């Protein structure tokens, strides 16, 4: 009945969405008295007064914008109301202001190369476009320009520079985000408003998003179940890929990246246009890398990967709102690092040899040709993620209806048979229909109310010869109410949500060596919960803001935790699910403060998170009291089952950015992150939670020069140059989860990184930007505590356990903007 009701709901509301032009026309007819007004002004350089042609004025909530003409002037038609306006120009800081339109409105903007980035930026993770200064929750914004300055090998690498965010890695191609010590299904990843669905439960499963096609990222570090439902227990990573360009513009980029350590080559092309309200865009990316190296392991065999991505969108923008249609595909092949070595310490690969009795398997040392190839060896994964999205924002009465419907298919194939390379050992075929409908009521007396419904239909099929999790289907449906209120210097926000989730699956047969999908028992599990939050910001002065937030979140168990029954390759575990698990529940308290002026900015947050029913895996004992083992295909695995108990997490993050006057171009920035997690009761004599990162201190000195601000008003054709020196100090982790030998202590380390970049211009127009980054200059051999490669085989030649992280790496990035306005 629950499934039928949700399907009926989708059909009714979906029909309404597809008929939006008719509804919009009726709505506009009823509100003919609501006039459109002209919003106009001029954009200039603050230091020189030069008028900036081609600057962009953008209203995020409407996805609508315009570019300035040769006189630096702009004009756009808007309905009466309050809007957050962002003004940007390449090489300048973004200016953000809240503008009230109630007649013909004129406002000028002077952009600068401010030593301190504006703390007031637009945030879209709270349904309405909101000023970050007024949000009570800790949130970090990563812009495309920030991503260009990094040297990571995947998208989560870039996010790991954010305070409170780390990554669980399995080599350079697989990274999972961890927010304040919680990861997997506890972190929700959104891409253009759609919840990313791609087997998030797995250690060796990354996210399937094109790194080169990202415009901005918002990292929300609190339980956000009130808006997004289950799996937003620890926070949300909101990735914005496709942003329509301003009216009358055709713009794009050509990008390339080379990295020395693993010979990574990356290329990207995109172009988008907007003419008379018709918007469109296309882009494509490719990435390939050979095996990476470090001074202890040399080249790490089968750490290579290849990736080919593409996407496109088209839509219309009218007075009634907009409708956009997106399609994308992520296609990646990546090697699975096993770490097997011979007695001489050489990495080995498995080969099949013909003999009189047929094919036999043998191990042989990997060759230089193996290390330099970008084609992964067996075992490897092949992931294809295809997504179709219909995104609508419709003027409905005095408010707006946001409707987002998406279908995504995640195909994850694992190849592990050297005798039959085409055989798919594992093949998860996951199809998901996501839907989200939100009605934004008109603002009245400084109240902003939003009501919404969202959920999904999902089905997973097993098409491989082996099985780890059963085939299943699941249905989710949730309703919420969220509100914001401005009272003098206070901004209050909060709301509540109710959810239902149903899961159906057949338990896998409990046989040690079976590769048949024999089922023993049909399971139908129902989960439901309530979420809520209350937050407050107090703008004590123009420079100082105080923030407080209390949030209750939850997470339903995933299918691996409920129904797994198989060998989890690469983890040396045979996992048994537990269908009796209940939902995890979280209650988190956050307190933060921000202070900034022209030359100093500071932000700090402390948090305490109580998690009821924290889910973890526990090693099983045999009848004699020793470890329980399962033998499969001649290999022994330790047996684990999922359990749960209560836990607590607490910690803090802070950032200090200092720019001593008169050297306004000099940045001295320090970022500190600390998190601690404990079980309420010991688990095998350890009360530490797994996957807790150690204390980290990032210290960077950067000098910007060649801009048109301050004392440096002329720098020829090279503008906005910078050079930076960074110290990445990671403390030792002496509080690992040692229960069942799950984790070991990890030594600390310090990495030294350098970077430099420039914007090359001609006649005032940007020709290209060039970025050079040197990472781990001193070639430190280190193991990150959250690297799963720590637990691969021992190197018998050196006695060192596991595989080490990447050594010294040089990165070159070239970006050429295309402007056809």
PDB file of N, CA and C in Angstrom, residues 370-452:
ATOM      1  N   UNK A 370      53.794  -2.842 -17.027  1.00  0.00           N
ATOM      2  CA  UNK A 370      52.577  -2.927 -16.216  1.00  0.00           C
ATOM      3  C   UNK A 370      52.365  -1.637 -15.438  1.00  0.00           C
ATOM      4  N   UNK A 371      53.431  -1.098 -14.882  1.00  0.00           N
ATOM      5  CA  UNK A 371      53.316   0.118 -14.069  1.00  0.00           C
ATOM      6  C   UNK A 371      52.930   1.339 -14.918  1.00  0.00           C
ATOM      7  N   UNK A 372      53.429   1.410 -16.136  1.00  0.00           N
ATOM      8  CA  UNK A 372      53.213   2.601 -16.963  1.00  0.00           C
ATOM      9  C   UNK A 372      51.909   2.548 -17.754  1.00  0.00           C
ATOM     10  N   UNK A 373      51.276   1.378 -17.836  1.00  0.00           N
ATOM     11  CA  UNK A 373      50.018   1.267 -18.562  1.00  0.00           C
ATOM     12  C   UNK A 373      48.888   1.936 -17.800  1.00  0.00           C
ATOM     13  N   UNK A 374      47.923   2.498 -18.534  1.00  0.00           N
ATOM     14  CA  UNK A 374      46.732   3.085 -17.899  1.00  0.00           C
ATOM     15  C   UNK A 374      45.532   2.150 -17.970  1.00  0.00           C
ATOM     16  N   UNK A 375      45.716   0.935 -18.495  1.00  0.00           N
ATOM     17  CA  UNK A 375      44.638  -0.051 -18.546  1.00  0.00           C
ATOM     18  C   UNK A 375      44.699  -0.931 -17.309  1.00  0.00           C
ATOM     19  N   UNK A 376      43.688  -0.873 -16.444  1.00  0.00           N
ATOM     20  CA  UNK A 376      43.733  -1.628 -15.189  1.00  0.00           C
ATOM     21  C   UNK A 376      43.868  -3.130 -15.417  1.00  0.00           C
ATOM     22  N   UNK A 377      44.607  -3.774 -14.514  1.00  0.00           N
ATOM     23  CA  UNK A 377      44.732  -5.221 -14.521  1.00  0.00           C
ATOM     24  C   UNK A 377      43.641  -5.847 -13.664  1.00  0.00           C
ATOM     25  N   UNK A 378      43.418  -7.118 -13.853  1.00  0.00           N
ATOM     26  CA  UNK A 378      42.503  -7.852 -12.978  1.00  0.00           C
ATOM     27  C   UNK A 378      43.167  -8.006 -11.618  1.00  0.00           C
ATOM     28  N   UNK A 379      42.436  -7.755 -10.529  1.00  0.00           N
ATOM     29  CA  UNK A 379      41.027  -7.350 -10.445  1.00  0.00           C
ATOM     30  C   UNK A 379      40.853  -5.838 -10.669  1.00  0.00           C
ATOM     31  N   UNK A 380      39.726  -5.495 -11.304  1.00  0.00           N
ATOM     32  CA  UNK A 380      39.418  -4.082 -11.501  1.00  0.00           C
ATOM     33  C   UNK A 380      37.907  -3.891 -11.484  1.00  0.00           C
ATOM     34  N   UNK A 381      37.502  -2.625 -11.323  1.00  0.00           N
ATOM     35  CA  UNK A 381      36.096  -2.258 -11.347  1.00  0.00           C
ATOM     36  C   UNK A 381      35.792  -1.431 -12.600  1.00  0.00           C
ATOM     37  N   UNK A 382      34.571  -1.568 -13.079  1.00  0.00           N
ATOM     38  CA  UNK A 382      34.070  -0.724 -14.158  1.00  0.00           C
ATOM     39  C   UNK A 382      32.739  -0.160 -13.690  1.00  0.00           C
ATOM     40  N   UNK A 383      32.663   1.167 -13.575  1.00  0.00           N
ATOM     41  CA  UNK A 383      31.456   1.827 -13.082  1.00  0.00           C
ATOM     42  C   UNK A 383      30.881   2.700 -14.190  1.00  0.00           C
ATOM     43  N   UNK A 384      29.597   2.543 -14.436  1.00  0.00           N
ATOM     44  CA  UNK A 384      28.880   3.402 -15.379  1.00  0.00           C
ATOM     45  C   UNK A 384      27.675   3.972 -14.635  1.00  0.00           C
ATOM     46  N   UNK A 385      27.642   5.297 -14.505  1.00  0.00           N
ATOM     47  CA  UNK A 385      26.543   5.957 -13.800  1.00  0.00           C
ATOM     48  C   UNK A 385      25.868   6.932 -14.764  1.00  0.00           C
ATOM     49  N   UNK A 386      24.600   6.659 -15.085  1.00  0.00           N
ATOM     50  CA  UNK A 386      23.839   7.482 -16.020  1.00  0.00           C
ATOM     51  C   UNK A 386      22.692   8.153 -15.280  1.00  0.00           C
ATOM     52  N   UNK A 387      22.471   9.433 -15.573  1.00  0.00           N
ATOM     53  CA  UNK A 387      21.460  10.183 -14.822  1.00  0.00           C
ATOM     54  C   UNK A 387      20.685  11.115 -15.750  1.00  0.00           C
ATOM     55  N   UNK A 388      19.352  11.148 -15.540  1.00  0.00           N
ATOM     56  CA  UNK A 388      18.457  12.053 -16.263  1.00  0.00           C
ATOM     57  C   UNK A 388      17.702  12.873 -15.214  1.00  0.00           C
ATOM     58  N   UNK A 389      17.692  14.194 -15.372  1.00  0.00           N
ATOM     59  CA  UNK A 389      17.087  15.070 -14.366  1.00  0.00           C
ATOM     60  C   UNK A 389      16.199  16.114 -15.031  1.00  0.00           C
ATOM     61  N   UNK A 390      14.997  16.298 -14.474  1.00  0.00           N
ATOM     62  CA  UNK A 390      14.110  17.388 -14.876  1.00  0.00           C
ATOM     63  C   UNK A 390      13.956  18.318 -13.678  1.00  0.00           C
ATOM     64  N   UNK A 391      14.462  19.547 -13.816  1.00  0.00           N
ATOM     65  CA  UNK A 391      14.478  20.509 -12.718  1.00  0.00           C
ATOM     66  C   UNK A 391      13.569  21.682 -13.076  1.00  0.00           C
ATOM     67  N   UNK A 392      12.602  22.000 -12.202  1.00  0.00           N
ATOM     68  CA  UNK A 392      11.622  23.059 -12.460  1.00  0.00           C
ATOM     69  C   UNK A 392      11.534  24.018 -11.283  1.00  0.00           C
ATOM     70  N   UNK A 393      11.346  25.278 -11.595  1.00  0.00           N
ATOM     71  CA  UNK A 393      11.030  26.300 -10.602  1.00  0.00           C
ATOM     72  C   UNK A 393       9.906  27.144 -11.195  1.00  0.00           C
ATOM     73  N   UNK A 394       8.688  26.982 -10.643  1.00  0.00           N
ATOM     74  CA  UNK A 394       7.487  27.553 -11.255  1.00  0.00           C
ATOM     75  C   UNK A 394       6.845  28.560 -10.320  1.00  0.00           C
ATOM     76  N   UNK A 395       6.517  29.714 -10.862  1.00  0.00           N
ATOM     77  CA  UNK A 395       5.765  30.691 -10.080  1.00  0.00           C
ATOM     78  C   UNK A 395       4.339  30.184  -9.936  1.00  0.00           C
ATOM     79  N   UNK A 396       3.904  29.954  -8.714  1.00  0.00           N
ATOM     80  CA  UNK A 396       2.599  29.357  -8.438  1.00  0.00           C
ATOM     81  C   UNK A 396       1.915  30.221  -7.390  1.00  0.00           C
ATOM     82  N   UNK A 397       0.919  30.973  -7.795  1.00  0.00           N
ATOM     83  CA  UNK A 397       0.310  31.926  -6.878  1.00  0.00           C
ATOM     84  C   UNK A 397       1.327  32.985  -6.521  1.00  0.00           C
ATOM     85  N   UNK A 398       1.411  33.293  -5.237  1.00  0.00           N
ATOM     86  CA  UNK A 398       2.379  34.287  -4.774  1.00  0.00           C
ATOM     87  C   UNK A 398       3.730  33.666  -4.441  1.00  0.00           C
ATOM     88  N   UNK A 399       3.795  32.312  -4.478  1.00  0.00           N
ATOM     89  CA  UNK A 399       5.038  31.635  -4.142  1.00  0.00           C
ATOM     90  C   UNK A 399       5.638  30.922  -5.343  1.00  0.00           C
ATOM     91  N   UNK A 400       6.545  29.971  -5.044  1.00  0.00           N
ATOM     92  CA  UNK A 400       7.225  29.218  -6.090  1.00  0.00           C
ATOM     93  C   UNK A 400       7.180  27.734  -5.754  1.00  0.00           C
ATOM     94  N   UNK A 401       6.969  26.914  -6.783  1.00  0.00           N
ATOM     95  CA  UNK A 401       7.043  25.470  -6.648  1.00  0.00           C
ATOM     96  C   UNK A 401       8.334  24.989  -7.294  1.00  0.00           C
ATOM     97  N   UNK A 402       9.165  24.314  -6.493  1.00  0.00           N
ATOM     98  CA  UNK A 402      10.363  23.682  -7.027  1.00  0.00           C
ATOM     99  C   UNK A 402      10.086  22.191  -7.155  1.00  0.00           C
ATOM    100  N   UNK A 403      10.281  21.658  -8.348  1.00  0.00           N
ATOM    101  CA  UNK A 403      10.019  20.246  -8.606  1.00  0.00           C
ATOM    102  C   UNK A 403      11.217  19.640  -9.314  1.00  0.00           C
ATOM    103  N   UNK A 404      11.764  18.588  -8.723  1.00  0.00           N
ATOM    104  CA  UNK A 404      12.938  17.935  -9.281  1.00  0.00           C
ATOM    105  C   UNK A 404      12.657  16.435  -9.374  1.00  0.00           C
ATOM    106  N   UNK A 405      12.708  15.885 -10.583  1.00  0.00           N
ATOM    107  CA  UNK A 405      12.495  14.455 -10.805  1.00  0.00           C
ATOM    108  C   UNK A 405      13.708  13.918 -11.548  1.00  0.00           C
ATOM    109  N   UNK A 406      14.275  12.799 -11.066  1.00  0.00           N
ATOM    110  CA  UNK A 406      15.484  12.258 -11.684  1.00  0.00           C
ATOM    111  C   UNK A 406      15.450  10.744 -11.684  1.00  0.00           C
ATOM    112  N   UNK A 407      16.021  10.164 -12.723  1.00  0.00           N
ATOM    113  CA  UNK A 407      16.250   8.722 -12.761  1.00  0.00           C
ATOM    114  C   UNK A 407      17.743   8.504 -12.965  1.00  0.00           C
ATOM    115  N   UNK A 408      18.331   7.639 -12.156  1.00  0.00           N
ATOM    116  CA  UNK A 408      19.741   7.339 -12.303  1.00  0.00           C
ATOM    117  C   UNK A 408      19.967   5.826 -12.231  1.00  0.00           C
ATOM    118  N   UNK A 409      20.886   5.370 -13.045  1.00  0.00           N
ATOM    119  CA  UNK A 409      21.244   3.945 -13.073  1.00  0.00           C
ATOM    120  C   UNK A 409      22.726   3.804 -12.799  1.00  0.00           C
ATOM    121  N   UNK A 410      23.053   3.039 -11.767  1.00  0.00           N
ATOM    122  CA  UNK A 410      24.436   2.804 -11.379  1.00  0.00           C
ATOM    123  C   UNK A 410      24.775   1.345 -11.653  1.00  0.00           C
ATOM    124  N   UNK A 411      25.698   1.131 -12.578  1.00  0.00           N
ATOM    125  CA  UNK A 411      26.171  -0.215 -12.889  1.00  0.00           C
ATOM    126  C   UNK A 411      27.605  -0.344 -12.391  1.00  0.00           C
ATOM    127  N   UNK A 412      27.791  -1.228 -11.424  1.00  0.00           N
ATOM    128  CA  UNK A 412      29.111  -1.419 -10.815  1.00  0.00           C
ATOM    129  C   UNK A 412      29.533  -2.865 -11.036  1.00  0.00           C
ATOM    130  N   UNK A 413      30.541  -3.037 -11.897  1.00  0.00           N
ATOM    131  CA  UNK A 413      30.995  -4.369 -12.289  1.00  0.00           C
ATOM    132  C   UNK A 413      32.412  -4.620 -11.792  1.00  0.00           C
ATOM    133  N   UNK A 414      32.632  -5.792 -11.225  1.00  0.00           N
ATOM    134  CA  UNK A 414      33.953  -6.156 -10.731  1.00  0.00           C
ATOM    135  C   UNK A 414      34.440  -7.388 -11.480  1.00  0.00           C
ATOM    136  N   UNK A 415      35.644  -7.295 -12.044  1.00  0.00           N
ATOM    137  CA  UNK A 415      36.251  -8.383 -12.818  1.00  0.00           C
ATOM    138  C   UNK A 415      37.410  -8.962 -12.018  1.00  0.00           C
ATOM    139  N   UNK A 416      37.336 -10.274 -11.724  1.00  0.00           N
ATOM    140  CA  UNK A 416      38.362 -10.877 -10.880  1.00  0.00           C
ATOM    141  C   UNK A 416      38.835 -12.241 -11.309  1.00  0.00           C
ATOM    142  N   UNK A 417      38.402 -12.722 -12.483  1.00  0.00           N
ATOM    143  CA  UNK A 417      38.771 -14.067 -12.935  1.00  0.00           C
ATOM    144  C   UNK A 417      39.833 -13.965 -14.009  1.00  0.00           C
ATOM    145  N   UNK A 418      41.063 -14.328 -13.668  1.00  0.00           N
ATOM    146  CA  UNK A 418      42.158 -14.198 -14.630  1.00  0.00           C
ATOM    147  C   UNK A 418      42.014 -15.202 -15.764  1.00  0.00           C
ATOM    148  N   UNK A 419      41.329 -16.323 -15.520  1.00  0.00           N
ATOM    149  CA  UNK A 419      41.119 -17.328 -16.560  1.00  0.00           C
ATOM    150  C   UNK A 419      40.070 -16.862 -17.558  1.00  0.00           C
ATOM    151  N   UNK A 420      39.044 -16.201 -17.071  1.00  0.00           N
ATOM    152  CA  UNK A 420      37.989 -15.654 -17.927  1.00  0.00           C
ATOM    153  C   UNK A 420      37.863 -14.157 -17.635  1.00  0.00           C
ATOM    154  N   UNK A 421      38.691 -13.330 -18.275  1.00  0.00           N
ATOM    155  CA  UNK A 421      38.719 -11.888 -17.966  1.00  0.00           C
ATOM    156  C   UNK A 421      37.398 -11.176 -18.178  1.00  0.00           C
ATOM    157  N   UNK A 422      36.516 -11.712 -19.027  1.00  0.00           N
ATOM    158  CA  UNK A 422      35.242 -11.050 -19.295  1.00  0.00           C
ATOM    159  C   UNK A 422      34.176 -11.381 -18.249  1.00  0.00           C
ATOM    160  N   UNK A 423      34.464 -12.317 -17.359  1.00  0.00           N
ATOM    161  CA  UNK A 423      33.479 -12.718 -16.353  1.00  0.00           C
ATOM    162  C   UNK A 423      33.305 -11.628 -15.307  1.00  0.00           C
ATOM    163  N   UNK A 424      32.056 -11.267 -15.039  1.00  0.00           N
ATOM    164  CA  UNK A 424      31.758 -10.276 -14.005  1.00  0.00           C
ATOM    165  C   UNK A 424      31.564 -11.000 -12.677  1.00  0.00           C
ATOM    166  N   UNK A 425      32.560 -10.893 -11.803  1.00  0.00           N
ATOM    167  CA  UNK A 425      32.456 -11.550 -10.497  1.00  0.00           C
ATOM    168  C   UNK A 425      31.292 -10.954  -9.714  1.00  0.00           C
ATOM    169  N   UNK A 426      31.254  -9.640  -9.643  1.00  0.00           N
ATOM    170  CA  UNK A 426      30.143  -8.921  -9.031  1.00  0.00           C
ATOM    171  C   UNK A 426      29.588  -7.939 -10.057  1.00  0.00           C
ATOM    172  N   UNK A 427      28.278  -7.785 -10.058  1.00  0.00           N
ATOM    173  CA  UNK A 427      27.642  -6.820 -10.956  1.00  0.00           C
ATOM    174  C   UNK A 427      26.374  -6.334 -10.265  1.00  0.00           C
ATOM    175  N   UNK A 428      26.482  -5.128  -9.683  1.00  0.00           N
ATOM    176  CA  UNK A 428      25.328  -4.488  -9.062  1.00  0.00           C
ATOM    177  C   UNK A 428      24.693  -3.556 -10.084  1.00  0.00           C
ATOM    178  N   UNK A 429      23.407  -3.724 -10.326  1.00  0.00           N
ATOM    179  CA  UNK A 429      22.675  -2.869 -11.258  1.00  0.00           C
ATOM    180  C   UNK A 429      21.580  -2.159 -10.460  1.00  0.00           C
ATOM    181  N   UNK A 430      21.848  -0.897 -10.127  1.00  0.00           N
ATOM    182  CA  UNK A 430      20.981  -0.142  -9.218  1.00  0.00           C
ATOM    183  C   UNK A 430      20.244   0.946  -9.987  1.00  0.00           C
ATOM    184  N   UNK A 431      18.909   0.872  -9.981  1.00  0.00           N
ATOM    185  CA  UNK A 431      18.092   1.899 -10.610  1.00  0.00           C
ATOM    186  C   UNK A 431      17.321   2.680  -9.563  1.00  0.00           C
ATOM    187  N   UNK A 432      17.325   4.015  -9.674  1.00  0.00           N
ATOM    188  CA  UNK A 432      16.706   4.867  -8.660  1.00  0.00           C
ATOM    189  C   UNK A 432      15.900   5.978  -9.304  1.00  0.00           C
ATOM    190  N   UNK A 433      14.662   6.119  -8.861  1.00  0.00           N
ATOM    191  CA  UNK A 433      13.825   7.263  -9.233  1.00  0.00           C
ATOM    192  C   UNK A 433      13.732   8.195  -8.034  1.00  0.00           C
ATOM    193  N   UNK A 434      14.289   9.394  -8.155  1.00  0.00           N
ATOM    194  CA  UNK A 434      14.241  10.403  -7.094  1.00  0.00           C
ATOM    195  C   UNK A 434      13.203  11.452  -7.439  1.00  0.00           C
ATOM    196  N   UNK A 435      12.530  11.985  -6.432  1.00  0.00           N
ATOM    197  CA  UNK A 435      11.592  13.080  -6.654  1.00  0.00           C
ATOM    198  C   UNK A 435      11.610  14.013  -5.446  1.00  0.00           C
ATOM    199  N   UNK A 436      11.431  15.285  -5.726  1.00  0.00           N
ATOM    200  CA  UNK A 436      11.422  16.303  -4.685  1.00  0.00           C
ATOM    201  C   UNK A 436      10.518  17.440  -5.123  1.00  0.00           C
ATOM    202  N   UNK A 437       9.534  17.783  -4.270  1.00  0.00           N
ATOM    203  CA  UNK A 437       8.598  18.881  -4.549  1.00  0.00           C
ATOM    204  C   UNK A 437       8.562  19.797  -3.329  1.00  0.00           C
ATOM    205  N   UNK A 438       8.852  21.076  -3.555  1.00  0.00           N
ATOM    206  CA  UNK A 438       8.918  22.038  -2.457  1.00  0.00           C
ATOM    207  C   UNK A 438       8.157  23.301  -2.868  1.00  0.00           C
ATOM    208  N   UNK A 439       7.330  23.761  -1.962  1.00  0.00           N
ATOM    209  CA  UNK A 439       6.609  25.010  -2.223  1.00  0.00           C
ATOM    210  C   UNK A 439       7.149  26.083  -1.295  1.00  0.00           C
ATOM    211  N   UNK A 440       7.686  27.146  -1.896  1.00  0.00           N
ATOM    212  CA  UNK A 440       8.243  28.270  -1.161  1.00  0.00           C
ATOM    213  C   UNK A 440       7.169  29.345  -1.052  1.00  0.00           C
ATOM    214  N   UNK A 441       6.602  29.476   0.139  1.00  0.00           N
ATOM    215  CA  UNK A 441       5.564  30.472   0.342  1.00  0.00           C
ATOM    216  C   UNK A 441       6.159  31.873   0.231  1.00  0.00           C
ATOM    217  N   UNK A 442       5.362  32.855  -0.159  1.00  0.00           N
ATOM    218  CA  UNK A 442       5.895  34.222  -0.271  1.00  0.00           C
ATOM    219  C   UNK A 442       6.335  34.748   1.089  1.00  0.00           C
ATOM    220  N   UNK A 443       7.377  35.542   1.078  1.00  0.00           N
ATOM    221  CA  UNK A 443       7.871  36.128   2.323  1.00  0.00           C
ATOM    222  C   UNK A 443       6.855  37.136   2.866  1.00  0.00           C
ATOM    223  N   UNK A 444       6.574  37.047   4.174  1.00  0.00           N
ATOM    224  CA  UNK A 444       5.617  37.941   4.800  1.00  0.00           C
ATOM    225  C   UNK A 444       6.062  38.226   6.225  1.00  0.00           C
ATOM    226  N   UNK A 445       6.180  39.499   6.554  1.00  0.00           N
ATOM    227  CA  UNK A 445       6.609  39.915   7.894  1.00  0.00           C
ATOM    228  C   UNK A 445       7.923  39.242   8.288  1.00  0.00           C
ATOM    229  N   UNK A 446       8.828  39.128   7.310  1.00  0.00           N
ATOM    230  CA  UNK A 446      10.144  38.528   7.515  1.00  0.00           C
ATOM    231  C   UNK A 446      10.087  37.029   7.800  1.00  0.00           C
ATOM    232  N   UNK A 447       8.951  36.384   7.546  1.00  0.00           N
ATOM    233  CA  UNK A 447       8.842  34.926   7.641  1.00  0.00           C
ATOM    234  C   UNK A 447       9.042  34.324   6.262  1.00  0.00           C
ATOM    235  N   UNK A 448       9.810  33.236   6.188  1.00  0.00           N
ATOM    236  CA  UNK A 448      10.002  32.491   4.951  1.00  0.00           C
ATOM    237  C   UNK A 448       9.682  31.024   5.235  1.00  0.00           C
ATOM    238  N   UNK A 449       8.505  30.564   4.788  1.00  0.00           N
ATOM    239  CA  UNK A 449       8.074  29.195   5.031  1.00  0.00           C
ATOM    240  C   UNK A 449       8.276  28.343   3.779  1.00  0.00           C
ATOM    241  N   UNK A 450       8.651  27.090   4.010  1.00  0.00           N
ATOM    242  CA  UNK A 450       8.761  26.124   2.920  1.00  0.00           C
ATOM    243  C   UNK A 450       8.166  24.798   3.364  1.00  0.00           C
ATOM    244  N   UNK A 451       7.326  24.213   2.525  1.00  0.00           N
ATOM    245  CA  UNK A 451       6.822  22.872   2.770  1.00  0.00           C
ATOM    246  C   UNK A 451       7.265  21.992   1.619  1.00  0.00           C
ATOM    247  N   UNK A 452       7.480  20.709   1.903  1.00  0.00           N
ATOM    248  CA  UNK A 452       7.991  19.865   0.831  1.00  0.00           C
ATOM    249  C   UNK A 452       7.767  18.393   1.059  1.00  0.00           C
TER     250      UNK A 452
END
